Short mmCIF file of C-alpha atoms in Angstrom, two decimals:
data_model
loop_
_atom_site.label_atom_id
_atom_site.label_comp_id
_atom_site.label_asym_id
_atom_site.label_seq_id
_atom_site.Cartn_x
_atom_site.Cartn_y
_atom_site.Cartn_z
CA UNK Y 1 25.57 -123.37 60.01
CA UNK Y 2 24.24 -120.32 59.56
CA UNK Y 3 26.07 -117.04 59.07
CA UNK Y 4 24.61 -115.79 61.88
CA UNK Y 5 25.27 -118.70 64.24
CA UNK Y 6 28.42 -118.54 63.17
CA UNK Y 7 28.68 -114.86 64.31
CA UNK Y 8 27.69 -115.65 67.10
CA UNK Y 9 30.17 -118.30 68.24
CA UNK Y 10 33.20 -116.45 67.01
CA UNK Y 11 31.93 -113.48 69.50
CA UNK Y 12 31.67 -115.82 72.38
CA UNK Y 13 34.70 -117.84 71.72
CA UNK Y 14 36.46 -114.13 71.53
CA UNK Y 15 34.56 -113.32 74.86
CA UNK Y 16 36.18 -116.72 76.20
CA UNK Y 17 39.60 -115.73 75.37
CA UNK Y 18 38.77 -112.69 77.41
CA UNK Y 19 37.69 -114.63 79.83
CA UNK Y 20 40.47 -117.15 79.94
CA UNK Y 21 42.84 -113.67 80.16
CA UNK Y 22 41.28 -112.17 82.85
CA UNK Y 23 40.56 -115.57 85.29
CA UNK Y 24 44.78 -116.09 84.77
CA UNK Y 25 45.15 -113.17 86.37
CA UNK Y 26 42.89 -113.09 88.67
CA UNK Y 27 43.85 -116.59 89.85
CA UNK Y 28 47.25 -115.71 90.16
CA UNK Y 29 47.00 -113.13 91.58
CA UNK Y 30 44.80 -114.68 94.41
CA UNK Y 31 47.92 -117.97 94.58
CA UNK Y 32 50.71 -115.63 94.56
CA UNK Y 33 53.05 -116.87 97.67
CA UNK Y 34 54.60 -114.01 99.12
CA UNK Y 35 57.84 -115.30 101.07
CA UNK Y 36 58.80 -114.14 104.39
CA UNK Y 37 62.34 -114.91 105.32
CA UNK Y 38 62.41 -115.78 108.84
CA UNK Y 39 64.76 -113.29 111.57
CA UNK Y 40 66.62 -114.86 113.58
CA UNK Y 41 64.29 -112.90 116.38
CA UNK Y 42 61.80 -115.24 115.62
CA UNK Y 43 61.13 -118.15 117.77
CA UNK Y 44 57.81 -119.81 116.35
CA UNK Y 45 55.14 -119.41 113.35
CA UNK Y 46 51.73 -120.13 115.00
CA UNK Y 47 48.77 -120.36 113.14
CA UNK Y 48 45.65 -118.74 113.77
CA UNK Y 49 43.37 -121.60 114.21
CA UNK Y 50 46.08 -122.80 117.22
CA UNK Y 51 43.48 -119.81 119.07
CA UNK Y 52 40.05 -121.52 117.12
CA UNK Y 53 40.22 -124.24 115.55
CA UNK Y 54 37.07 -122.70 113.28
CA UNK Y 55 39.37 -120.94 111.05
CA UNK Y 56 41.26 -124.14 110.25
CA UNK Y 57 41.42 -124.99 106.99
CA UNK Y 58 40.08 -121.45 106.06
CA UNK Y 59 41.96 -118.91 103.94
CA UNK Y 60 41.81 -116.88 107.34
CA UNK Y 61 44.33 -119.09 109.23
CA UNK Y 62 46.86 -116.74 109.13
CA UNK Y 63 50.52 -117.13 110.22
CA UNK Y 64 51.20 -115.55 113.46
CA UNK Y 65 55.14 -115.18 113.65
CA UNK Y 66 56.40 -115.18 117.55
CA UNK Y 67 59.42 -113.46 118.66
CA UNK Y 68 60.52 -114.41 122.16
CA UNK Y 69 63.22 -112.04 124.41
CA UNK Y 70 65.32 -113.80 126.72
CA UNK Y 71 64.37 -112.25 129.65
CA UNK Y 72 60.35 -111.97 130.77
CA UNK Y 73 58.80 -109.27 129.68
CA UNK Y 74 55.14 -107.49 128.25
CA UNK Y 75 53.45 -109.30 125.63
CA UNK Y 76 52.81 -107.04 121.82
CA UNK Y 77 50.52 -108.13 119.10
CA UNK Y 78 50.93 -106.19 115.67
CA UNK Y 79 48.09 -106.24 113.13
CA UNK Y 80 49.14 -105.93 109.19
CA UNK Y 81 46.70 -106.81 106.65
CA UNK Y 82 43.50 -105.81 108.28
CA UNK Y 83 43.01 -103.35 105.23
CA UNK Y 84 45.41 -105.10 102.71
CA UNK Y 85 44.85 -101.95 100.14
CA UNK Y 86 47.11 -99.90 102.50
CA UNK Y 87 50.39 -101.68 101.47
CA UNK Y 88 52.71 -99.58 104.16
CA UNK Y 89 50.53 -102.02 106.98
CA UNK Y 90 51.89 -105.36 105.70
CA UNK Y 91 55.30 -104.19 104.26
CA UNK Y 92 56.14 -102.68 108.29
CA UNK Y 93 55.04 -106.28 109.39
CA UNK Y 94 57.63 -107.95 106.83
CA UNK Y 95 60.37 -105.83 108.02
CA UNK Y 96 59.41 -106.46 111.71
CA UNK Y 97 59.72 -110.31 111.27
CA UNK Y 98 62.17 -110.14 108.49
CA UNK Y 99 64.34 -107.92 110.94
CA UNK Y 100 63.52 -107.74 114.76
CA UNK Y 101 64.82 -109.63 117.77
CA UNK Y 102 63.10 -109.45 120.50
CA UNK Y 103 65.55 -108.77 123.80
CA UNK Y 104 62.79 -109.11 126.58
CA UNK Y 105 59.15 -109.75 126.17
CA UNK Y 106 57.19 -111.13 123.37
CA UNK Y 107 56.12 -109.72 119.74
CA UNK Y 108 53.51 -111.71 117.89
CA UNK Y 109 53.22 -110.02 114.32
CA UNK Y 110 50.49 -110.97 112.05
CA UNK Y 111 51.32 -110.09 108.02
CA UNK Y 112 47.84 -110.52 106.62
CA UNK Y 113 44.86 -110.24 109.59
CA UNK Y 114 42.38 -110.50 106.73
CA UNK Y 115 44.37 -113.09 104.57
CA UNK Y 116 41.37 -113.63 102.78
CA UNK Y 117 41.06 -109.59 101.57
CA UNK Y 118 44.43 -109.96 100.78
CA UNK Y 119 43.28 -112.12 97.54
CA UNK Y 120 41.32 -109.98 96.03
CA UNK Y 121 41.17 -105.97 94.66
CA UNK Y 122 38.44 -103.71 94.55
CA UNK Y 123 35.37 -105.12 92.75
CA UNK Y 124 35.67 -102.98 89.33
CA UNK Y 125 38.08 -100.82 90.55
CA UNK Y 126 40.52 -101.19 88.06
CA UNK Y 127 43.25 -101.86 91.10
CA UNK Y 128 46.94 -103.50 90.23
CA UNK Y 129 46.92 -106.86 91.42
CA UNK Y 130 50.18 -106.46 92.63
CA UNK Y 131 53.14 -104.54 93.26
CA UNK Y 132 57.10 -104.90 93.89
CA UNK Y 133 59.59 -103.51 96.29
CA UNK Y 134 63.17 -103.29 94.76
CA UNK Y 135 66.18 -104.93 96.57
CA UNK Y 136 69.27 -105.57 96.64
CA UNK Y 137 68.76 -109.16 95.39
CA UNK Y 138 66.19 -108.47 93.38
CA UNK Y 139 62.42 -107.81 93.52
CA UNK Y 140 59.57 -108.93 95.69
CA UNK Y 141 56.14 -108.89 94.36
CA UNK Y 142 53.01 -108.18 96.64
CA UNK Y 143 49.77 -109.20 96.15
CA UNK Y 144 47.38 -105.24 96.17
CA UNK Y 145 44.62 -106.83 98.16
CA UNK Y 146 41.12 -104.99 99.29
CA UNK Y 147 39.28 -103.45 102.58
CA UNK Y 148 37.13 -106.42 102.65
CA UNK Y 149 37.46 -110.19 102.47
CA UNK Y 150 36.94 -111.98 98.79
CA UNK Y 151 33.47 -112.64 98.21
CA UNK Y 152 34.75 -116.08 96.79
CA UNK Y 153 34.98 -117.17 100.76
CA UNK Y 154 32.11 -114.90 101.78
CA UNK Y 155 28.92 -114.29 100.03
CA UNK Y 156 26.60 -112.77 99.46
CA UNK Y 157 26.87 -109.88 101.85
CA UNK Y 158 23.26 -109.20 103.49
CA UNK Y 159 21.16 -106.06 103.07
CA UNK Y 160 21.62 -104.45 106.29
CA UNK Y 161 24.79 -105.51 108.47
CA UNK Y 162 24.31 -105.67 112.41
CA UNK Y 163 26.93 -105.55 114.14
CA UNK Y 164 27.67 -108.03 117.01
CA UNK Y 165 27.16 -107.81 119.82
CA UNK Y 166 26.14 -104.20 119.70
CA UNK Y 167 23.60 -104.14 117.03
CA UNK Y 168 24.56 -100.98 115.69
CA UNK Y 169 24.24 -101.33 111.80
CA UNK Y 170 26.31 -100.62 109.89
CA UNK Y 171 26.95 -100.48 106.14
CA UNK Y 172 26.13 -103.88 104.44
CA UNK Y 173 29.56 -104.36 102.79
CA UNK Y 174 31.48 -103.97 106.17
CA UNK Y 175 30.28 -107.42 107.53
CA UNK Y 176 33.53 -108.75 105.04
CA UNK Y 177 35.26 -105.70 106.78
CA UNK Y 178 37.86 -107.16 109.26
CA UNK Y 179 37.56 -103.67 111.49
CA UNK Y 180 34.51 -103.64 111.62
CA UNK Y 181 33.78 -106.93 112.45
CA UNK Y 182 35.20 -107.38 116.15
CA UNK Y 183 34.91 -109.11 118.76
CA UNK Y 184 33.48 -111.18 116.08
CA UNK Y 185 32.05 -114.60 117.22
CA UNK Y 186 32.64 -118.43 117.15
CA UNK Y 187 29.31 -119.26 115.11
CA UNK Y 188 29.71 -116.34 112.38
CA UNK Y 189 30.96 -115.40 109.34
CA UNK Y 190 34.56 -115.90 108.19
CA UNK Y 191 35.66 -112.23 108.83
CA UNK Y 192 33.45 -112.24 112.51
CA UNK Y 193 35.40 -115.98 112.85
CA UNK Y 194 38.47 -114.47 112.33
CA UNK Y 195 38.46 -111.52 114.73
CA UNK Y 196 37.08 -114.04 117.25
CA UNK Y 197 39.87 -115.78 116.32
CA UNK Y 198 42.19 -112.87 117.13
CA UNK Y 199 40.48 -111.82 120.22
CA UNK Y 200 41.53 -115.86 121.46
CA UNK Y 201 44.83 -114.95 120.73
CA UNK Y 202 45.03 -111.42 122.56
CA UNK Y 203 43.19 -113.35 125.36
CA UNK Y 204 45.33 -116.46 125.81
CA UNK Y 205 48.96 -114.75 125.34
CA UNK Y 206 47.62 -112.21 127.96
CA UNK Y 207 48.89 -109.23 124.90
CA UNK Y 208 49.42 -105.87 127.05
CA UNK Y 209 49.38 -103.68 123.53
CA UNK Y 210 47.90 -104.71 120.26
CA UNK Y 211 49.00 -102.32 117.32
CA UNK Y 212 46.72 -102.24 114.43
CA UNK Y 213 48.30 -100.52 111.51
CA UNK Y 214 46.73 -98.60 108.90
CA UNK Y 215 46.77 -96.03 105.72
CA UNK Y 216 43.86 -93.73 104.57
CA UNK Y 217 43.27 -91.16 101.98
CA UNK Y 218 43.89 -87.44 102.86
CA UNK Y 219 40.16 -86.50 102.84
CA UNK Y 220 39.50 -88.53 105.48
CA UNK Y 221 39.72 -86.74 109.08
CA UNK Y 222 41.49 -89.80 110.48
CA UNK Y 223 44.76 -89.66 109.40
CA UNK Y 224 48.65 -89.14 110.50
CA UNK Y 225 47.36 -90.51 114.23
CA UNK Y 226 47.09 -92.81 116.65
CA UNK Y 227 43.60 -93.92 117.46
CA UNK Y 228 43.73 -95.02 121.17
CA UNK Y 229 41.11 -96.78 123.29
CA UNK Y 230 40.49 -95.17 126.69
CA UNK Y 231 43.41 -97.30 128.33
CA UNK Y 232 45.87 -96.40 125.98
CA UNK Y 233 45.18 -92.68 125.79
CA UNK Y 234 48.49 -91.74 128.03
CA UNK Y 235 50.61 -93.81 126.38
CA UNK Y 236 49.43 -92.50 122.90
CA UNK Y 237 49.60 -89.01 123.91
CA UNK Y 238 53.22 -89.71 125.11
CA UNK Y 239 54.26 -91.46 121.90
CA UNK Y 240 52.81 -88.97 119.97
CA UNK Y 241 54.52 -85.71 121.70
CA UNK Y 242 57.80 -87.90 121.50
CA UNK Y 243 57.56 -88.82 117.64
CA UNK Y 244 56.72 -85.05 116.73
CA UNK Y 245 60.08 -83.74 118.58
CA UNK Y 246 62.30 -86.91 117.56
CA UNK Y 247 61.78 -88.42 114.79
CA UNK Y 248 61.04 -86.13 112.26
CA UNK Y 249 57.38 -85.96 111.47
CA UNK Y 250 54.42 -85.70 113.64
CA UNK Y 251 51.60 -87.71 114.16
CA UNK Y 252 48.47 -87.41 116.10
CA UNK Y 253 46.44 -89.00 118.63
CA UNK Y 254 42.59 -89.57 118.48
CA UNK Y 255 40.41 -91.09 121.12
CA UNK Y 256 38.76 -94.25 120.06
CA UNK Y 257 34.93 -92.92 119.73
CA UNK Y 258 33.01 -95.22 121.84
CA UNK Y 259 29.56 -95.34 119.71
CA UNK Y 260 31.32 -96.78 117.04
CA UNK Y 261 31.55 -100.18 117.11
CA UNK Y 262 33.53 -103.09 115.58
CA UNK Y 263 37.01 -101.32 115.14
CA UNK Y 264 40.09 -102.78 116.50
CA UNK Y 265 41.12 -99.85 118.85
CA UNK Y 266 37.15 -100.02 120.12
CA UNK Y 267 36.42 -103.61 121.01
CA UNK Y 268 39.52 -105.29 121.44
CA UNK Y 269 40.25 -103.13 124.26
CA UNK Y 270 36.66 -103.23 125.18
CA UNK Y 271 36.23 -107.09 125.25
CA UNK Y 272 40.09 -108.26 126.26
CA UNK Y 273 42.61 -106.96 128.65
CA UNK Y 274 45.04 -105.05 126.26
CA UNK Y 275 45.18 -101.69 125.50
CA UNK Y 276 44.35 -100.93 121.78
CA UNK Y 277 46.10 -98.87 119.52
CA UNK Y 278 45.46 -97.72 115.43
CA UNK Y 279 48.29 -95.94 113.32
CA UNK Y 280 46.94 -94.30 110.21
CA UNK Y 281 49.65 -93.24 107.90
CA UNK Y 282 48.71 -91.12 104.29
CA UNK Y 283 47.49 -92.92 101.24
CA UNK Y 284 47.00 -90.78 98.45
CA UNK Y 285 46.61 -94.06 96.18
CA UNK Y 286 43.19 -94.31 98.35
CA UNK Y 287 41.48 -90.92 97.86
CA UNK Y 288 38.44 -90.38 95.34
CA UNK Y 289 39.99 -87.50 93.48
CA UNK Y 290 42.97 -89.54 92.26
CA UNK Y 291 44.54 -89.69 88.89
CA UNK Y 292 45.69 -92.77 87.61
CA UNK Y 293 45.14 -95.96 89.83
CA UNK Y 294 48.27 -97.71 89.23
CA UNK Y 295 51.53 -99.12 91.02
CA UNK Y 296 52.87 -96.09 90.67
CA UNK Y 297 50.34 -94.47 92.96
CA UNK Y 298 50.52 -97.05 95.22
CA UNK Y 299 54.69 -96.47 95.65
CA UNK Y 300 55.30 -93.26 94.78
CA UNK Y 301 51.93 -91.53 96.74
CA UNK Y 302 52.49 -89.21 93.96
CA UNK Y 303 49.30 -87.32 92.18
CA UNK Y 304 47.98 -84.03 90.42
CA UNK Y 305 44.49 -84.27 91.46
CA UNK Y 306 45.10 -85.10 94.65
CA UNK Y 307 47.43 -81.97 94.76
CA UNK Y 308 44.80 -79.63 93.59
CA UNK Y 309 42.18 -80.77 96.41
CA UNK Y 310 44.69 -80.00 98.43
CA UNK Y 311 44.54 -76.49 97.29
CA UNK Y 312 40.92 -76.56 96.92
CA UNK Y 313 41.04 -77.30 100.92
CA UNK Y 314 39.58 -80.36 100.72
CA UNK Y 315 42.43 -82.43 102.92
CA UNK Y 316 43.33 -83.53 106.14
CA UNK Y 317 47.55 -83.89 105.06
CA UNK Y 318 49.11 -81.44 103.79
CA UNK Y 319 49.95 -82.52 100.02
CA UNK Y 320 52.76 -81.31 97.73
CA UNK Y 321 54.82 -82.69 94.45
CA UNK Y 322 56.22 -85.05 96.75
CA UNK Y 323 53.38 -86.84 97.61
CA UNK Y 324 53.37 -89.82 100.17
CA UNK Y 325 56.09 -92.43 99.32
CA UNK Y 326 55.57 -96.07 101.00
CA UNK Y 327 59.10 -95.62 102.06
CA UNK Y 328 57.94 -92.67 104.64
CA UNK Y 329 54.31 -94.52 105.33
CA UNK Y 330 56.31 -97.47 106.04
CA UNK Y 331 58.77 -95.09 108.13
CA UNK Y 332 55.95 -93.38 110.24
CA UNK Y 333 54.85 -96.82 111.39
CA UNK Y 334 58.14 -98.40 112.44
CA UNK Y 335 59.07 -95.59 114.10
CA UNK Y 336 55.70 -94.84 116.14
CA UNK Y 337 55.86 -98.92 117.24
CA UNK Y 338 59.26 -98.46 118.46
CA UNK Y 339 58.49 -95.05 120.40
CA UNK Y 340 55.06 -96.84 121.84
CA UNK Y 341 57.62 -99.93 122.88
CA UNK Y 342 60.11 -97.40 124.68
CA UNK Y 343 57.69 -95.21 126.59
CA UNK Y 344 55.43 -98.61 127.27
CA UNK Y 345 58.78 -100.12 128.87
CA UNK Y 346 59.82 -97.04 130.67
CA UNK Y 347 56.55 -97.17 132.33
CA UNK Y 348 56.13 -100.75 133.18
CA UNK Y 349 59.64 -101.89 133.34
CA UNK Y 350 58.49 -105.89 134.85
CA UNK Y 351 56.35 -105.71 131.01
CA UNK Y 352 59.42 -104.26 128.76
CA UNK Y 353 59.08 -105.10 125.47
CA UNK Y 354 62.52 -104.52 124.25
CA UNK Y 355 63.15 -104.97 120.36
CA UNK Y 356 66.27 -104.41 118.38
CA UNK Y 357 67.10 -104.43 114.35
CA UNK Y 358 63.82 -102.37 113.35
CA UNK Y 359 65.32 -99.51 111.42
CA UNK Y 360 63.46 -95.98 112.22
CA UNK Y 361 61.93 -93.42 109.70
CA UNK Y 362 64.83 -91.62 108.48
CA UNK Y 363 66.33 -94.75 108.05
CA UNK Y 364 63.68 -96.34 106.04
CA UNK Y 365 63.83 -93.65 104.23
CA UNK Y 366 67.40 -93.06 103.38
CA UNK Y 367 68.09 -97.04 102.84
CA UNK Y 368 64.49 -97.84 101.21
CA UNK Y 369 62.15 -100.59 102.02
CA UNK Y 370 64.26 -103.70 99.93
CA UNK Y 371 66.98 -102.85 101.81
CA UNK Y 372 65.28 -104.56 105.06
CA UNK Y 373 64.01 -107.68 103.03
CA UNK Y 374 65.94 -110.65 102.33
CA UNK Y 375 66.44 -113.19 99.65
CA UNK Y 376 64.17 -116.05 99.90
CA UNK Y 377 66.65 -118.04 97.83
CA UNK Y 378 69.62 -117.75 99.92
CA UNK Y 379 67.82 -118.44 103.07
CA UNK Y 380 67.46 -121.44 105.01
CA UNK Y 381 64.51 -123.43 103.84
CA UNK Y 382 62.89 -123.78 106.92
CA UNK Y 383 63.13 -120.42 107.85
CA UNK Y 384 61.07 -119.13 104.77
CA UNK Y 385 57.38 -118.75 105.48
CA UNK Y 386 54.59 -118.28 102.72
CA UNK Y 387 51.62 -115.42 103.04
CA UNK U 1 26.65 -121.81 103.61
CA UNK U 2 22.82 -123.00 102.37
CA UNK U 3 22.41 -118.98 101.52
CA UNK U 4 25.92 -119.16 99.32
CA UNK U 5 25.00 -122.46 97.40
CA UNK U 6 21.63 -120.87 96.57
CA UNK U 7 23.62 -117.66 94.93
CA UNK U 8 25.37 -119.78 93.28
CA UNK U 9 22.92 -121.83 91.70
CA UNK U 10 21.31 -118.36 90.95
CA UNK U 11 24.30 -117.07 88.93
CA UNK U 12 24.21 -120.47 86.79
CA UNK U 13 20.36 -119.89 86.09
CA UNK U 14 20.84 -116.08 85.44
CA UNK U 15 24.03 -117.26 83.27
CA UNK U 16 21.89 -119.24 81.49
CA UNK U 17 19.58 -116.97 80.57
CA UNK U 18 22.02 -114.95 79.32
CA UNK U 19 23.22 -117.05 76.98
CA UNK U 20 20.10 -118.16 76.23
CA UNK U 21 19.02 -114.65 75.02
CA UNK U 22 22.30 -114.40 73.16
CA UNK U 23 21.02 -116.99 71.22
CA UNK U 24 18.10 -115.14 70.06
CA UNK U 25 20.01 -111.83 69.45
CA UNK U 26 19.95 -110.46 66.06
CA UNK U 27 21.91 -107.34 66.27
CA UNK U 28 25.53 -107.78 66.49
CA UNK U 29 25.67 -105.23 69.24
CA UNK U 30 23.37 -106.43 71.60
CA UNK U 31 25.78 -110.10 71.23
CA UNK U 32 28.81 -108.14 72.29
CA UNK U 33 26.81 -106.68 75.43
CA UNK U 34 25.52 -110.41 76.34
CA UNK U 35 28.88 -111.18 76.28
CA UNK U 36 30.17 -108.71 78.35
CA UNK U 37 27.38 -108.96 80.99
CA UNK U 38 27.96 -112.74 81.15
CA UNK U 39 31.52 -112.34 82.02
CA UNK U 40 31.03 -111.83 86.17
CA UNK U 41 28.64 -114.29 86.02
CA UNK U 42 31.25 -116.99 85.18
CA UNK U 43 34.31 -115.76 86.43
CA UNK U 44 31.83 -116.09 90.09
CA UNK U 45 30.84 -119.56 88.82
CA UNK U 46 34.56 -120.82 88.28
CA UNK U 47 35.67 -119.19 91.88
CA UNK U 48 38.28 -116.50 89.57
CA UNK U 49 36.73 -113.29 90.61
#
């Protein structure tokens, strides 16, 4: 052989072992089984394909965890996961089912909407593929996850994306976008299957309120708010005048713009009976001008740059040393689904939705998000679930 | 699913043709950069990335 052959096959067997580094991690991170250790609040684990049987067998049929009061009540569906790069979404959803009873009415809580975008991070974006909450038994690891679904169930994404039904197009990557992808439809692709898949759900349980919960960076207008469709505006208002003087940080409300189309607080209440609502809590970790993309970033919301736009006036949130822990994301949400519960059941007392063992914001805060998650090891078998 | 077997197929043949002008590389340099480039390409084939 010659020597330069032999050059050659030493560079690609040293490109293999690249390779064969990289693919480990990516495949593990992809399989990593997240547990979720059953409360006592909850009743049943559905799966999504129970609504449409076209996501069976897909990466998309999520597990839809049912908690069922005693007494008769409204019906609640909360969405985590629909971006799986805003961590403080899916983490809210483990404490919900890891923690809540439901006294009267139903909660249906959904930990990954997009399971699929939970398998994958941003496409050369240098994301961690994970990250772990400290407890008090240990540590839970996370899989990062992206806006959009993997391209290893859906590809290739087309030129131009129209949305359905309303046509409008939008940008070409967004048709693996899970909110912006509703109603979706039966015959479509696996993100537009699996929003038609959810919109079964909201339909058949009759849900009164779906929650969609969300993070975004601090130059985007949109944040620290509730986005509400037209038939949630009063109760959004309410929650939001409630959370500023109670709980100990204010939020927002927007109205759901109706032009735009394939969002969750836009079509669902559009095309089923339930009023839709989107919580958008800081992500630093998310905007452009960020330092370091790391784990750090992702936990601690902590970041120069980020800082400086701040001062350059570039943000939407105000921004300090402090930055945006996940314990107060994670805070803002649970707190602003309890106060939309209260003022919901105060108002239509025959549809309470009453739900006990979610701790608040300052208490997320002052006890920490491992605090509300439970060993998997210690737990009974059957009541440990898999993401 | 007809339009995602075809990309795939295409990511073997542009593969191939990446190793294929690896082959007939004689700078050092421009090996390492067929190298890199075909990296995607197969982690896409194998279903890792």
């Amino acid at each position: 052989m010659s020597w330069l052959y032999l050059r050659k096959f030493t560079l690609i067997a040293l490109g293999l072992v690249l390779m064969v580094f990289a693919g480990v991690s990516f495949f593990e991170s992809r399989h990593l089984k997240e547990p979720v250790v059953l409360s006592r609040g909850v009743t049943q684990v559905k799966k999504l394909s129970a609504y449409f049987p076209g996501v069976k067998g897909t990466i998309s049929d999520s597990n839809i965890y049912v908690l069922e009061g005693a007494k008769p009540g409204g019906t609640i569906l909360i969405l985590g996961g629909t971006h799986p790069e805003e961590p403080g979404s899916r983490l809210t959803t483990w404490i919900l089912t890891e923690n809540a009873v439901a006294d009267q009415g139903r909660v249906f809580v959904i930990n990954s909407a997009n399971r699929s975008a939970t398998t994958v991070t941003r496409l050369g974006g240098g994301y961690p593929p994970d990250f772990t909450i400290h407890t008090k038994w240990g540590e839970q690891k996370f899989r990062m996850g992206d806006r959009w679904s993997n391209p290893l169930d859906q590809w290739p994404d087309p030129e131009a994306y129209i949305h359905y039904p309303s046509r409008q197009e939008l940008a070409y990557v967004d048709i693996r976008n899970l909110n912006r992808a509703f109603p979706g439809r039966a015959n479509g692709t696996l993100t537009e299957k699996t929003c038609y898949a959810l919109i079964q759900l909201i339909q058949k349980e009759k849900v009164d309120i779906v929650i969609d919960l969300h993070e975004a960076e601090l130059q985007y207008p949109v944040i620290s708010t509730i986005v509400a469709h037209e038939k949630g505006q009063n109760l959004a208002a309410m929650a939001s005048m409630m959370i500023s003087g109670t709980e100990g940080f204010s939020i927002g409300m927007e109205y759901s713009p109706p032009a735009l189309h394939g969002l969750s607080h836009r079509e669902i209440g559009d095309h089923t009976q339930a009023i839709s609502l989107l919580l958008e809590a800081p992500e630093p970790f998310l905007d452009a001008t960020r330092g370091r993309t790391d784990r750090r970033l992702l936990l601690e919301g902590k970041d120069e740059f980020v800082v400086k736009a701040g001062k350059h006036g570039l943000l939407f949130e105000k921004m300090d040393e402090n930055g945006w822990p996940i314990e107060v994301r994670v805070g803002r949400h649970c707190s602003t689904i309890l106060q939309i519960l209260e003022l919901w059941s105060e108002e239509n007392p025959e549809k309470s939705v009453i739900v006990k063992g979610v701790p608040r914001y300052a208490e997320v805060i002052e006890k920490g998000i491992g605090n509300f998650l439970h060993d998997p090891a210690k737990a009974d078998p059957k009541r440990v679930y898999y993401e | 699913m007809i339009i995602t077997i075809l990309y795939y197929v295409l990511t073997a043949y542009i593969a191939f043709l990446i190793v294929w002008n690896l082959l007939k590389r004689k700078k050092w340099q421009e090996e390492i950069l067929y190298i890199i480039i075909l990296m995607p390409f197969l982690l896409r084939l194998f279903r890792l990335k």
